[in-house]
JSON list of C-alpha atoms in Angstrom, two decimals:
[
{"chain": "A", "resi": 1, "resn": "UNK", "atom": "CA", "xyz": [113.87, 85.18, 96.78]},
{"chain": "A", "resi": 2, "resn": "UNK", "atom": "CA", "xyz": [116.51, 87.68, 97.86]},
{"chain": "A", "resi": 3, "resn": "UNK", "atom": "CA", "xyz": [119.94, 88.27, 96.34]},
{"chain": "A", "resi": 4, "resn": "UNK", "atom": "CA", "xyz": [122.31, 90.04, 98.73]},
{"chain": "A", "resi": 5, "resn": "UNK", "atom": "CA", "xyz": [125.22, 92.20, 97.60]},
{"chain": "A", "resi": 6, "resn": "UNK", "atom": "CA", "xyz": [127.59, 94.37, 99.61]},
{"chain": "A", "resi": 7, "resn": "UNK", "atom": "CA", "xyz": [126.84, 98.05, 98.92]},
{"chain": "A", "resi": 8, "resn": "UNK", "atom": "CA", "xyz": [130.41, 98.93, 98.04]},
{"chain": "A", "resi": 9, "resn": "UNK", "atom": "CA", "xyz": [133.80, 97.46, 97.23]},
{"chain": "A", "resi": 10, "resn": "UNK", "atom": "CA", "xyz": [137.10, 99.30, 96.74]},
{"chain": "A", "resi": 11, "resn": "UNK", "atom": "CA", "xyz": [140.18, 98.11, 94.91]},
{"chain": "A", "resi": 12, "resn": "UNK", "atom": "CA", "xyz": [143.50, 99.62, 93.88]},
{"chain": "A", "resi": 13, "resn": "UNK", "atom": "CA", "xyz": [144.27, 99.83, 90.17]},
{"chain": "A", "resi": 14, "resn": "UNK", "atom": "CA", "xyz": [145.88, 96.64, 88.96]},
{"chain": "A", "resi": 15, "resn": "UNK", "atom": "CA", "xyz": [144.53, 94.58, 91.85]},
{"chain": "A", "resi": 16, "resn": "UNK", "atom": "CA", "xyz": [141.69, 92.07, 91.91]},
{"chain": "A", "resi": 17, "resn": "UNK", "atom": "CA", "xyz": [138.14, 93.05, 92.86]},
{"chain": "A", "resi": 18, "resn": "UNK", "atom": "CA", "xyz": [135.71, 90.46, 94.16]},
{"chain": "A", "resi": 19, "resn": "UNK", "atom": "CA", "xyz": [131.98, 91.17, 94.15]},
{"chain": "A", "resi": 20, "resn": "UNK", "atom": "CA", "xyz": [129.70, 88.63, 95.77]},
{"chain": "A", "resi": 21, "resn": "UNK", "atom": "CA", "xyz": [126.02, 87.81, 95.44]},
{"chain": "A", "resi": 22, "resn": "UNK", "atom": "CA", "xyz": [124.45, 85.73, 98.16]},
{"chain": "A", "resi": 23, "resn": "UNK", "atom": "CA", "xyz": [121.27, 83.70, 97.98]},
{"chain": "A", "resi": 24, "resn": "UNK", "atom": "CA", "xyz": [119.78, 80.49, 99.30]},
{"chain": "A", "resi": 25, "resn": "UNK", "atom": "CA", "xyz": [121.23, 77.66, 97.18]},
{"chain": "A", "resi": 26, "resn": "UNK", "atom": "CA", "xyz": [122.13, 80.19, 94.49]},
{"chain": "A", "resi": 27, "resn": "UNK", "atom": "CA", "xyz": [124.46, 77.58, 93.05]},
{"chain": "A", "resi": 28, "resn": "UNK", "atom": "CA", "xyz": [121.39, 75.84, 91.64]},
{"chain": "A", "resi": 29, "resn": "UNK", "atom": "CA", "xyz": [120.50, 78.87, 89.52]},
{"chain": "A", "resi": 30, "resn": "UNK", "atom": "CA", "xyz": [122.12, 80.50, 86.51]},
{"chain": "A", "resi": 31, "resn": "UNK", "atom": "CA", "xyz": [123.56, 83.82, 87.68]},
{"chain": "A", "resi": 32, "resn": "UNK", "atom": "CA", "xyz": [124.14, 86.78, 85.41]},
{"chain": "A", "resi": 33, "resn": "UNK", "atom": "CA", "xyz": [126.04, 90.02, 86.04]},
{"chain": "A", "resi": 34, "resn": "UNK", "atom": "CA", "xyz": [125.62, 93.56, 84.75]},
{"chain": "A", "resi": 35, "resn": "UNK", "atom": "CA", "xyz": [127.81, 96.64, 84.88]},
{"chain": "A", "resi": 36, "resn": "UNK", "atom": "CA", "xyz": [126.19, 100.07, 85.01]},
{"chain": "A", "resi": 37, "resn": "UNK", "atom": "CA", "xyz": [128.25, 103.21, 84.70]},
{"chain": "A", "resi": 38, "resn": "UNK", "atom": "CA", "xyz": [126.86, 106.56, 85.79]},
{"chain": "A", "resi": 39, "resn": "UNK", "atom": "CA", "xyz": [124.20, 107.82, 83.43]},
{"chain": "A", "resi": 40, "resn": "UNK", "atom": "CA", "xyz": [124.27, 104.71, 81.21]},
{"chain": "A", "resi": 41, "resn": "UNK", "atom": "CA", "xyz": [122.12, 101.68, 80.70]},
{"chain": "A", "resi": 42, "resn": "UNK", "atom": "CA", "xyz": [123.38, 98.41, 82.19]},
{"chain": "A", "resi": 43, "resn": "UNK", "atom": "CA", "xyz": [125.73, 96.19, 80.21]},
{"chain": "A", "resi": 44, "resn": "UNK", "atom": "CA", "xyz": [125.95, 92.44, 80.61]},
{"chain": "A", "resi": 45, "resn": "UNK", "atom": "CA", "xyz": [129.42, 91.28, 81.62]},
{"chain": "A", "resi": 46, "resn": "UNK", "atom": "CA", "xyz": [128.79, 87.63, 82.59]},
{"chain": "A", "resi": 47, "resn": "UNK", "atom": "CA", "xyz": [125.94, 85.22, 81.81]},
{"chain": "A", "resi": 48, "resn": "UNK", "atom": "CA", "xyz": [125.21, 81.68, 82.96]},
{"chain": "A", "resi": 49, "resn": "UNK", "atom": "CA", "xyz": [127.56, 81.95, 85.94]},
{"chain": "A", "resi": 50, "resn": "UNK", "atom": "CA", "xyz": [130.84, 82.26, 84.06]},
{"chain": "A", "resi": 51, "resn": "UNK", "atom": "CA", "xyz": [130.43, 83.08, 80.37]},
{"chain": "A", "resi": 52, "resn": "UNK", "atom": "CA", "xyz": [131.45, 86.43, 78.92]},
{"chain": "A", "resi": 53, "resn": "UNK", "atom": "CA", "xyz": [129.52, 88.16, 76.14]},
{"chain": "A", "resi": 54, "resn": "UNK", "atom": "CA", "xyz": [131.47, 89.15, 73.07]},
{"chain": "A", "resi": 55, "resn": "UNK", "atom": "CA", "xyz": [133.59, 92.22, 73.73]},
{"chain": "A", "resi": 56, "resn": "UNK", "atom": "CA", "xyz": [133.88, 91.80, 77.48]},
{"chain": "A", "resi": 57, "resn": "UNK", "atom": "CA", "xyz": [137.54, 91.56, 78.57]},
{"chain": "A", "resi": 58, "resn": "UNK", "atom": "CA", "xyz": [138.76, 88.30, 80.04]},
{"chain": "A", "resi": 59, "resn": "UNK", "atom": "CA", "xyz": [139.59, 90.25, 83.18]},
{"chain": "A", "resi": 60, "resn": "UNK", "atom": "CA", "xyz": [135.92, 89.63, 84.09]},
{"chain": "A", "resi": 61, "resn": "UNK", "atom": "CA", "xyz": [135.10, 86.16, 85.37]},
{"chain": "A", "resi": 62, "resn": "UNK", "atom": "CA", "xyz": [132.34, 84.50, 87.34]},
{"chain": "A", "resi": 63, "resn": "UNK", "atom": "CA", "xyz": [131.79, 81.55, 89.64]},
{"chain": "A", "resi": 64, "resn": "UNK", "atom": "CA", "xyz": [128.73, 80.19, 91.35]},
{"chain": "A", "resi": 65, "resn": "UNK", "atom": "CA", "xyz": [128.50, 77.55, 94.05]},
{"chain": "A", "resi": 66, "resn": "UNK", "atom": "CA", "xyz": [126.61, 76.87, 97.21]},
{"chain": "A", "resi": 67, "resn": "UNK", "atom": "CA", "xyz": [125.09, 80.07, 98.56]},
{"chain": "A", "resi": 68, "resn": "UNK", "atom": "CA", "xyz": [127.41, 82.55, 96.82]},
{"chain": "A", "resi": 69, "resn": "UNK", "atom": "CA", "xyz": [128.03, 83.72, 93.28]},
{"chain": "A", "resi": 70, "resn": "UNK", "atom": "CA", "xyz": [131.15, 85.76, 92.61]},
{"chain": "A", "resi": 71, "resn": "UNK", "atom": "CA", "xyz": [132.19, 88.25, 89.97]},
{"chain": "A", "resi": 72, "resn": "UNK", "atom": "CA", "xyz": [135.94, 88.73, 89.84]},
{"chain": "A", "resi": 73, "resn": "UNK", "atom": "CA", "xyz": [137.60, 91.62, 88.06]},
{"chain": "A", "resi": 74, "resn": "UNK", "atom": "CA", "xyz": [141.33, 91.04, 87.63]},
{"chain": "A", "resi": 75, "resn": "UNK", "atom": "CA", "xyz": [143.82, 93.81, 87.00]},
{"chain": "A", "resi": 76, "resn": "UNK", "atom": "CA", "xyz": [141.17, 96.39, 87.84]},
{"chain": "A", "resi": 77, "resn": "UNK", "atom": "CA", "xyz": [141.17, 99.60, 85.83]},
{"chain": "A", "resi": 78, "resn": "UNK", "atom": "CA", "xyz": [139.68, 103.00, 86.56]},
{"chain": "A", "resi": 79, "resn": "UNK", "atom": "CA", "xyz": [137.21, 102.38, 83.73]},
{"chain": "A", "resi": 80, "resn": "UNK", "atom": "CA", "xyz": [135.79, 99.44, 85.72]},
{"chain": "A", "resi": 81, "resn": "UNK", "atom": "CA", "xyz": [134.31, 101.86, 88.26]},
{"chain": "A", "resi": 82, "resn": "UNK", "atom": "CA", "xyz": [130.57, 101.21, 88.13]},
{"chain": "A", "resi": 83, "resn": "UNK", "atom": "CA", "xyz": [127.63, 99.59, 89.85]},
{"chain": "A", "resi": 84, "resn": "UNK", "atom": "CA", "xyz": [127.43, 95.84, 89.44]},
{"chain": "A", "resi": 85, "resn": "UNK", "atom": "CA", "xyz": [124.23, 93.80, 89.71]},
{"chain": "A", "resi": 86, "resn": "UNK", "atom": "CA", "xyz": [123.67, 90.07, 89.88]},
{"chain": "A", "resi": 87, "resn": "UNK", "atom": "CA", "xyz": [120.46, 88.54, 88.50]},
{"chain": "A", "resi": 88, "resn": "UNK", "atom": "CA", "xyz": [118.61, 85.24, 88.30]},
{"chain": "A", "resi": 89, "resn": "UNK", "atom": "CA", "xyz": [115.29, 83.89, 87.13]},
{"chain": "A", "resi": 90, "resn": "UNK", "atom": "CA", "xyz": [113.38, 82.48, 90.08]},
{"chain": "A", "resi": 91, "resn": "UNK", "atom": "CA", "xyz": [110.21, 80.45, 90.20]},
{"chain": "A", "resi": 92, "resn": "UNK", "atom": "CA", "xyz": [108.33, 78.38, 92.76]},
{"chain": "A", "resi": 93, "resn": "UNK", "atom": "CA", "xyz": [104.75, 77.16, 93.13]},
{"chain": "A", "resi": 94, "resn": "UNK", "atom": "CA", "xyz": [103.42, 80.66, 93.68]},
{"chain": "A", "resi": 95, "resn": "UNK", "atom": "CA", "xyz": [105.87, 83.12, 92.19]},
{"chain": "A", "resi": 96, "resn": "UNK", "atom": "CA", "xyz": [107.97, 83.57, 89.08]},
{"chain": "A", "resi": 97, "resn": "UNK", "atom": "CA", "xyz": [110.11, 86.43, 87.95]},
{"chain": "A", "resi": 98, "resn": "UNK", "atom": "CA", "xyz": [113.50, 88.03, 87.51]},
{"chain": "A", "resi": 99, "resn": "UNK", "atom": "CA", "xyz": [115.38, 88.93, 90.67]},
{"chain": "A", "resi": 100, "resn": "UNK", "atom": "CA", "xyz": [118.21, 91.47, 90.87]},
{"chain": "A", "resi": 101, "resn": "UNK", "atom": "CA", "xyz": [120.64, 91.94, 93.69]},
{"chain": "A", "resi": 102, "resn": "UNK", "atom": "CA", "xyz": [120.76, 95.36, 95.30]},
{"chain": "A", "resi": 103, "resn": "UNK", "atom": "CA", "xyz": [123.95, 96.27, 93.49]},
{"chain": "A", "resi": 104, "resn": "UNK", "atom": "CA", "xyz": [127.56, 96.86, 94.48]},
{"chain": "A", "resi": 105, "resn": "UNK", "atom": "CA", "xyz": [129.40, 100.09, 93.76]},
{"chain": "A", "resi": 106, "resn": "UNK", "atom": "CA", "xyz": [132.98, 99.38, 92.74]},
{"chain": "A", "resi": 107, "resn": "UNK", "atom": "CA", "xyz": [135.53, 102.12, 93.37]},
{"chain": "A", "resi": 108, "resn": "UNK", "atom": "CA", "xyz": [138.97, 101.84, 91.79]},
{"chain": "A", "resi": 109, "resn": "UNK", "atom": "CA", "xyz": [141.47, 104.10, 93.56]},
{"chain": "B", "resi": 1, "resn": "UNK", "atom": "CA", "xyz": [122.66, 98.83, 64.21]},
{"chain": "B", "resi": 2, "resn": "UNK", "atom": "CA", "xyz": [121.00, 96.67, 66.83]},
{"chain": "B", "resi": 3, "resn": "UNK", "atom": "CA", "xyz": [119.07, 98.91, 69.17]},
{"chain": "B", "resi": 4, "resn": "UNK", "atom": "CA", "xyz": [116.05, 99.44, 71.39]},
{"chain": "B", "resi": 5, "resn": "UNK", "atom": "CA", "xyz": [114.48, 102.87, 71.76]},
{"chain": "B", "resi": 6, "resn": "UNK", "atom": "CA", "xyz": [111.94, 103.71, 74.45]},
{"chain": "B", "resi": 7, "resn": "UNK", "atom": "CA", "xyz": [109.49, 106.57, 74.29]},
{"chain": "B", "resi": 8, "resn": "UNK", "atom": "CA", "xyz": [106.39, 107.84, 76.05]},
{"chain": "B", "resi": 9, "resn": "UNK", "atom": "CA", "xyz": [107.82, 108.86, 79.40]},
{"chain": "B", "resi": 10, "resn": "UNK", "atom": "CA", "xyz": [106.91, 112.08, 81.13]},
{"chain": "B", "resi": 11, "resn": "UNK", "atom": "CA", "xyz": [105.20, 113.70, 84.09]},
{"chain": "B", "resi": 12, "resn": "UNK", "atom": "CA", "xyz": [101.90, 112.21, 85.22]},
{"chain": "B", "resi": 13, "resn": "UNK", "atom": "CA", "xyz": [99.74, 112.77, 88.27]},
{"chain": "B", "resi": 14, "resn": "UNK", "atom": "CA", "xyz": [99.18, 110.07, 90.88]},
{"chain": "B", "resi": 15, "resn": "UNK", "atom": "CA", "xyz": [96.36, 107.83, 89.78]},
{"chain": "B", "resi": 16, "resn": "UNK", "atom": "CA", "xyz": [96.98, 108.62, 86.14]},
{"chain": "B", "resi": 17, "resn": "UNK", "atom": "CA", "xyz": [97.94, 106.46, 83.20]},
{"chain": "B", "resi": 18, "resn": "UNK", "atom": "CA", "xyz": [100.76, 106.38, 80.68]},
{"chain": "B", "resi": 19, "resn": "UNK", "atom": "CA", "xyz": [101.81, 104.14, 77.81]},
{"chain": "B", "resi": 20, "resn": "UNK", "atom": "CA", "xyz": [105.46, 103.45, 77.09]},
{"chain": "B", "resi": 21, "resn": "UNK", "atom": "CA", "xyz": [106.66, 102.20, 73.73]},
{"chain": "B", "resi": 22, "resn": "UNK", "atom": "CA", "xyz": [109.80, 100.33, 72.74]},
{"chain": "B", "resi": 23, "resn": "UNK", "atom": "CA", "xyz": [110.94, 100.20, 69.14]},
{"chain": "B", "resi": 24, "resn": "UNK", "atom": "CA", "xyz": [113.40, 97.54, 68.03]},
{"chain": "B", "resi": 25, "resn": "UNK", "atom": "CA", "xyz": [115.69, 97.66, 65.03]},
{"chain": "B", "resi": 26, "resn": "UNK", "atom": "CA", "xyz": [118.64, 95.76, 63.60]},
{"chain": "B", "resi": 27, "resn": "UNK", "atom": "CA", "xyz": [117.45, 92.30, 64.64]},
{"chain": "B", "resi": 28, "resn": "UNK", "atom": "CA", "xyz": [114.49, 89.96, 64.16]},
{"chain": "B", "resi": 29, "resn": "UNK", "atom": "CA", "xyz": [112.26, 91.20, 66.94]},
{"chain": "B", "resi": 30, "resn": "UNK", "atom": "CA", "xyz": [109.79, 88.31, 66.70]},
{"chain": "B", "resi": 31, "resn": "UNK", "atom": "CA", "xyz": [112.43, 85.78, 67.72]},
{"chain": "B", "resi": 32, "resn": "UNK", "atom": "CA", "xyz": [113.22, 87.37, 71.09]},
{"chain": "B", "resi": 33, "resn": "UNK", "atom": "CA", "xyz": [111.37, 87.53, 74.38]},
{"chain": "B", "resi": 34, "resn": "UNK", "atom": "CA", "xyz": [111.32, 90.99, 75.90]},
{"chain": "B", "resi": 35, "resn": "UNK", "atom": "CA", "xyz": [111.19, 92.66, 79.29]},
{"chain": "B", "resi": 36, "resn": "UNK", "atom": "CA", "xyz": [110.70, 95.96, 81.07]},
{"chain": "B", "resi": 37, "resn": "UNK", "atom": "CA", "xyz": [113.13, 96.88, 83.86]},
{"chain": "B", "resi": 38, "resn": "UNK", "atom": "CA", "xyz": [112.98, 100.10, 85.86]},
{"chain": "B", "resi": 39, "resn": "UNK", "atom": "CA", "xyz": [115.33, 102.04, 88.08]},
{"chain": "B", "resi": 40, "resn": "UNK", "atom": "CA", "xyz": [114.15, 104.62, 90.57]},
{"chain": "B", "resi": 41, "resn": "UNK", "atom": "CA", "xyz": [116.44, 107.64, 91.08]},
{"chain": "B", "resi": 42, "resn": "UNK", "atom": "CA", "xyz": [119.54, 106.60, 92.96]},
{"chain": "B", "resi": 43, "resn": "UNK", "atom": "CA", "xyz": [118.27, 103.03, 93.40]},
{"chain": "B", "resi": 44, "resn": "UNK", "atom": "CA", "xyz": [118.94, 99.61, 91.94]},
{"chain": "B", "resi": 45, "resn": "UNK", "atom": "CA", "xyz": [117.39, 97.70, 89.06]},
{"chain": "B", "resi": 46, "resn": "UNK", "atom": "CA", "xyz": [113.86, 96.32, 89.38]},
{"chain": "B", "resi": 47, "resn": "UNK", "atom": "CA", "xyz": [112.41, 93.90, 86.84]},
{"chain": "B", "resi": 48, "resn": "UNK", "atom": "CA", "xyz": [108.84, 94.77, 85.90]},
{"chain": "B", "resi": 49, "resn": "UNK", "atom": "CA", "xyz": [107.52, 92.47, 83.22]},
{"chain": "B", "resi": 50, "resn": "UNK", "atom": "CA", "xyz": [108.28, 89.75, 80.67]},
{"chain": "B", "resi": 51, "resn": "UNK", "atom": "CA", "xyz": [106.52, 88.90, 77.42]},
{"chain": "B", "resi": 52, "resn": "UNK", "atom": "CA", "xyz": [107.37, 85.85, 75.32]},
{"chain": "B", "resi": 53, "resn": "UNK", "atom": "CA", "xyz": [107.80, 85.75, 71.55]},
{"chain": "B", "resi": 54, "resn": "UNK", "atom": "CA", "xyz": [104.11, 85.31, 70.80]},
{"chain": "B", "resi": 55, "resn": "UNK", "atom": "CA", "xyz": [102.75, 86.82, 74.04]},
{"chain": "B", "resi": 56, "resn": "UNK", "atom": "CA", "xyz": [101.61, 83.40, 75.25]},
{"chain": "B", "resi": 57, "resn": "UNK", "atom": "CA", "xyz": [103.65, 83.80, 78.43]},
{"chain": "B", "resi": 58, "resn": "UNK", "atom": "CA", "xyz": [103.56, 87.04, 80.42]},
{"chain": "B", "resi": 59, "resn": "UNK", "atom": "CA", "xyz": [104.88, 87.71, 83.91]},
{"chain": "B", "resi": 60, "resn": "UNK", "atom": "CA", "xyz": [104.76, 90.73, 86.19]},
{"chain": "B", "resi": 61, "resn": "UNK", "atom": "CA", "xyz": [106.48, 91.83, 89.35]},
{"chain": "B", "resi": 62, "resn": "UNK", "atom": "CA", "xyz": [104.22, 91.89, 92.38]},
{"chain": "B", "resi": 63, "resn": "UNK", "atom": "CA", "xyz": [104.69, 95.66, 92.64]},
{"chain": "B", "resi": 64, "resn": "UNK", "atom": "CA", "xyz": [102.91, 96.31, 89.32]},
{"chain": "B", "resi": 65, "resn": "UNK", "atom": "CA", "xyz": [100.63, 93.32, 88.79]},
{"chain": "B", "resi": 66, "resn": "UNK", "atom": "CA", "xyz": [97.07, 94.45, 88.16]},
{"chain": "B", "resi": 67, "resn": "UNK", "atom": "CA", "xyz": [98.16, 98.00, 87.27]},
{"chain": "B", "resi": 68, "resn": "UNK", "atom": "CA", "xyz": [100.59, 97.50, 84.38]},
{"chain": "B", "resi": 69, "resn": "UNK", "atom": "CA", "xyz": [99.98, 95.60, 81.13]},
{"chain": "B", "resi": 70, "resn": "UNK", "atom": "CA", "xyz": [102.69, 94.54, 78.70]},
{"chain": "B", "resi": 71, "resn": "UNK", "atom": "CA", "xyz": [102.03, 93.84, 75.05]},
{"chain": "B", "resi": 72, "resn": "UNK", "atom": "CA", "xyz": [103.94, 93.51, 71.81]},
{"chain": "B", "resi": 73, "resn": "UNK", "atom": "CA", "xyz": [103.31, 93.94, 68.10]},
{"chain": "B", "resi": 74, "resn": "UNK", "atom": "CA", "xyz": [105.77, 91.82, 66.19]},
{"chain": "B", "resi": 75, "resn": "UNK", "atom": "CA", "xyz": [104.97, 93.19, 62.69]},
{"chain": "B", "resi": 76, "resn": "UNK", "atom": "CA", "xyz": [105.67, 96.67, 64.07]},
{"chain": "B", "resi": 77, "resn": "UNK", "atom": "CA", "xyz": [108.81, 95.54, 65.95]},
{"chain": "B", "resi": 78, "resn": "UNK", "atom": "CA", "xyz": [107.41, 97.12, 69.07]},
{"chain": "B", "resi": 79, "resn": "UNK", "atom": "CA", "xyz": [106.64, 96.42, 72.70]},
{"chain": "B", "resi": 80, "resn": "UNK", "atom": "CA", "xyz": [104.43, 98.46, 74.99]},
{"chain": "B", "resi": 81, "resn": "UNK", "atom": "CA", "xyz": [103.81, 98.99, 78.67]},
{"chain": "B", "resi": 82, "resn": "UNK", "atom": "CA", "xyz": [100.47, 100.41, 79.66]},
{"chain": "B", "resi": 83, "resn": "UNK", "atom": "CA", "xyz": [100.68, 101.81, 83.17]},
{"chain": "B", "resi": 84, "resn": "UNK", "atom": "CA", "xyz": [97.62, 102.79, 85.19]},
{"chain": "B", "resi": 85, "resn": "UNK", "atom": "CA", "xyz": [96.85, 103.79, 88.78]},
{"chain": "B", "resi": 86, "resn": "UNK", "atom": "CA", "xyz": [100.33, 105.27, 88.91]},
{"chain": "B", "resi": 87, "resn": "UNK", "atom": "CA", "xyz": [101.94, 105.99, 92.26]},
{"chain": "B", "resi": 88, "resn": "UNK", "atom": "CA", "xyz": [104.84, 108.25, 93.24]},
{"chain": "B", "resi": 89, "resn": "UNK", "atom": "CA", "xyz": [106.93, 105.13, 93.86]},
{"chain": "B", "resi": 90, "resn": "UNK", "atom": "CA", "xyz": [106.57, 104.26, 90.16]},
{"chain": "B", "resi": 91, "resn": "UNK", "atom": "CA", "xyz": [108.85, 107.20, 89.37]},
{"chain": "B", "resi": 92, "resn": "UNK", "atom": "CA", "xyz": [111.81, 105.69, 87.54]},
{"chain": "B", "resi": 93, "resn": "UNK", "atom": "CA", "xyz": [113.72, 105.28, 84.32]},
{"chain": "B", "resi": 94, "resn": "UNK", "atom": "CA", "xyz": [112.03, 102.47, 82.40]},
{"chain": "B", "resi": 95, "resn": "UNK", "atom": "CA", "xyz": [114.26, 100.28, 80.24]},
{"chain": "B", "resi": 96, "resn": "UNK", "atom": "CA", "xyz": [113.20, 98.05, 77.37]},
{"chain": "B", "resi": 97, "resn": "UNK", "atom": "CA", "xyz": [115.35, 94.92, 77.55]},
{"chain": "B", "resi": 98, "resn": "UNK", "atom": "CA", "xyz": [115.93, 91.92, 75.29]},
{"chain": "B", "resi": 99, "resn": "UNK", "atom": "CA", "xyz": [116.29, 88.36, 76.52]},
{"chain": "B", "resi": 100, "resn": "UNK", "atom": "CA", "xyz": [119.56, 86.85, 75.37]},
{"chain": "B", "resi": 101, "resn": "UNK", "atom": "CA", "xyz": [118.59, 83.20, 75.22]},
{"chain": "B", "resi": 102, "resn": "UNK", "atom": "CA", "xyz": [116.41, 82.42, 72.22]},
{"chain": "B", "resi": 103, "resn": "UNK", "atom": "CA", "xyz": [116.30, 78.70, 72.98]},
{"chain": "B", "resi": 104, "resn": "UNK", "atom": "CA", "xyz": [114.50, 78.83, 76.31]},
{"chain": "B", "resi": 105, "resn": "UNK", "atom": "CA", "xyz": [110.82, 79.58, 75.89]},
{"chain": "B", "resi": 106, "resn": "UNK", "atom": "CA", "xyz": [108.19, 80.69, 78.35]},
{"chain": "B", "resi": 107, "resn": "UNK", "atom": "CA", "xyz": [110.38, 82.50, 80.83]},
{"chain": "B", "resi": 108, "resn": "UNK", "atom": "CA", "xyz": [113.07, 85.10, 81.00]},
{"chain": "B", "resi": 109, "resn": "UNK", "atom": "CA", "xyz": [116.74, 84.23, 81.27]},
{"chain": "B", "resi": 110, "resn": "UNK", "atom": "CA", "xyz": [119.16, 87.15, 81.08]},
{"chain": "B", "resi": 111, "resn": "UNK", "atom": "CA", "xyz": [119.50, 90.38, 79.19]},
{"chain": "B", "resi": 112, "resn": "UNK", "atom": "CA", "xyz": [121.88, 91.17, 76.35]},
{"chain": "B", "resi": 113, "resn": "UNK", "atom": "CA", "xyz": [120.44, 94.38, 74.95]},
{"chain": "B", "resi": 114, "resn": "UNK", "atom": "CA", "xyz": [119.09, 97.43, 76.79]},
{"chain": "B", "resi": 115, "resn": "UNK", "atom": "CA", "xyz": [117.52, 100.62, 75.53]},
{"chain": "B", "resi": 116, "resn": "UNK", "atom": "CA", "xyz": [118.62, 104.01, 76.83]},
{"chain": "B", "resi": 117, "resn": "UNK", "atom": "CA", "xyz": [115.53, 104.29, 79.02]},
{"chain": "B", "resi": 118, "resn": "UNK", "atom": "CA", "xyz": [112.64, 106.72, 79.34]},
{"chain": "B", "resi": 119, "resn": "UNK", "atom": "CA", "xyz": [111.92, 108.68, 82.53]},
{"chain": "B", "resi": 120, "resn": "UNK", "atom": "CA", "xyz": [108.51, 108.52, 84.16]},
{"chain": "B", "resi": 121, "resn": "UNK", "atom": "CA", "xyz": [107.75, 110.97, 86.97]},
{"chain": "B", "resi": 122, "resn": "UNK", "atom": "CA", "xyz": [104.61, 110.49, 89.02]},
{"chain": "B", "resi": 123, "resn": "UNK", "atom": "CA", "xyz": [103.91, 113.66, 90.96]},
{"chain": "B", "resi": 124, "resn": "UNK", "atom": "CA", "xyz": [101.21, 116.20, 91.60]}
]
């Protein structure tokens, strides 16, 4: 199972950034999102499509339907610059495991 | 403080072996499933392995199955990754990662706690 993300997205400070994650019928899976800043371990920003862990600003939101899951960052700030990864658990008759998207680098400028 | 700390990384020759350790503190380790995730230099995240609470369910990525073995020792609050037949493409930072969802058993869900990672370099 393949999760497809655009390599890069740019947004001006204060504007809205949209990061997508494509997959076959991804809407039938729970999608999770992680932020990774340079030199740091990843940090979960959304779980189960649209829920935010404690401490994550409400500027981060998620949706998942059809063949696309979306992470939206409203009122983008310079501190939001990072790589973002989507993730699911996938299983079929012959394979089971965690799948990550290739990651999207968000630039805020 | 809730934390995960990896150790055991280093330089190893192709074909060699290495054992990584992950120490957990600040939470009840035995109630969480655990995972290993790696990241090659300049690349994205790659999930490697999952082990359930009592080790009755274990999964591996195709890229490491048959070469890597995950285990855990709940009384010692520790998880391990024994890596053998190492290849240059196994060069990566290896993260110890906690599953968030304690209600779903037998498979991974998503990850709410990551260690700082330990670097493994496979090179002659």
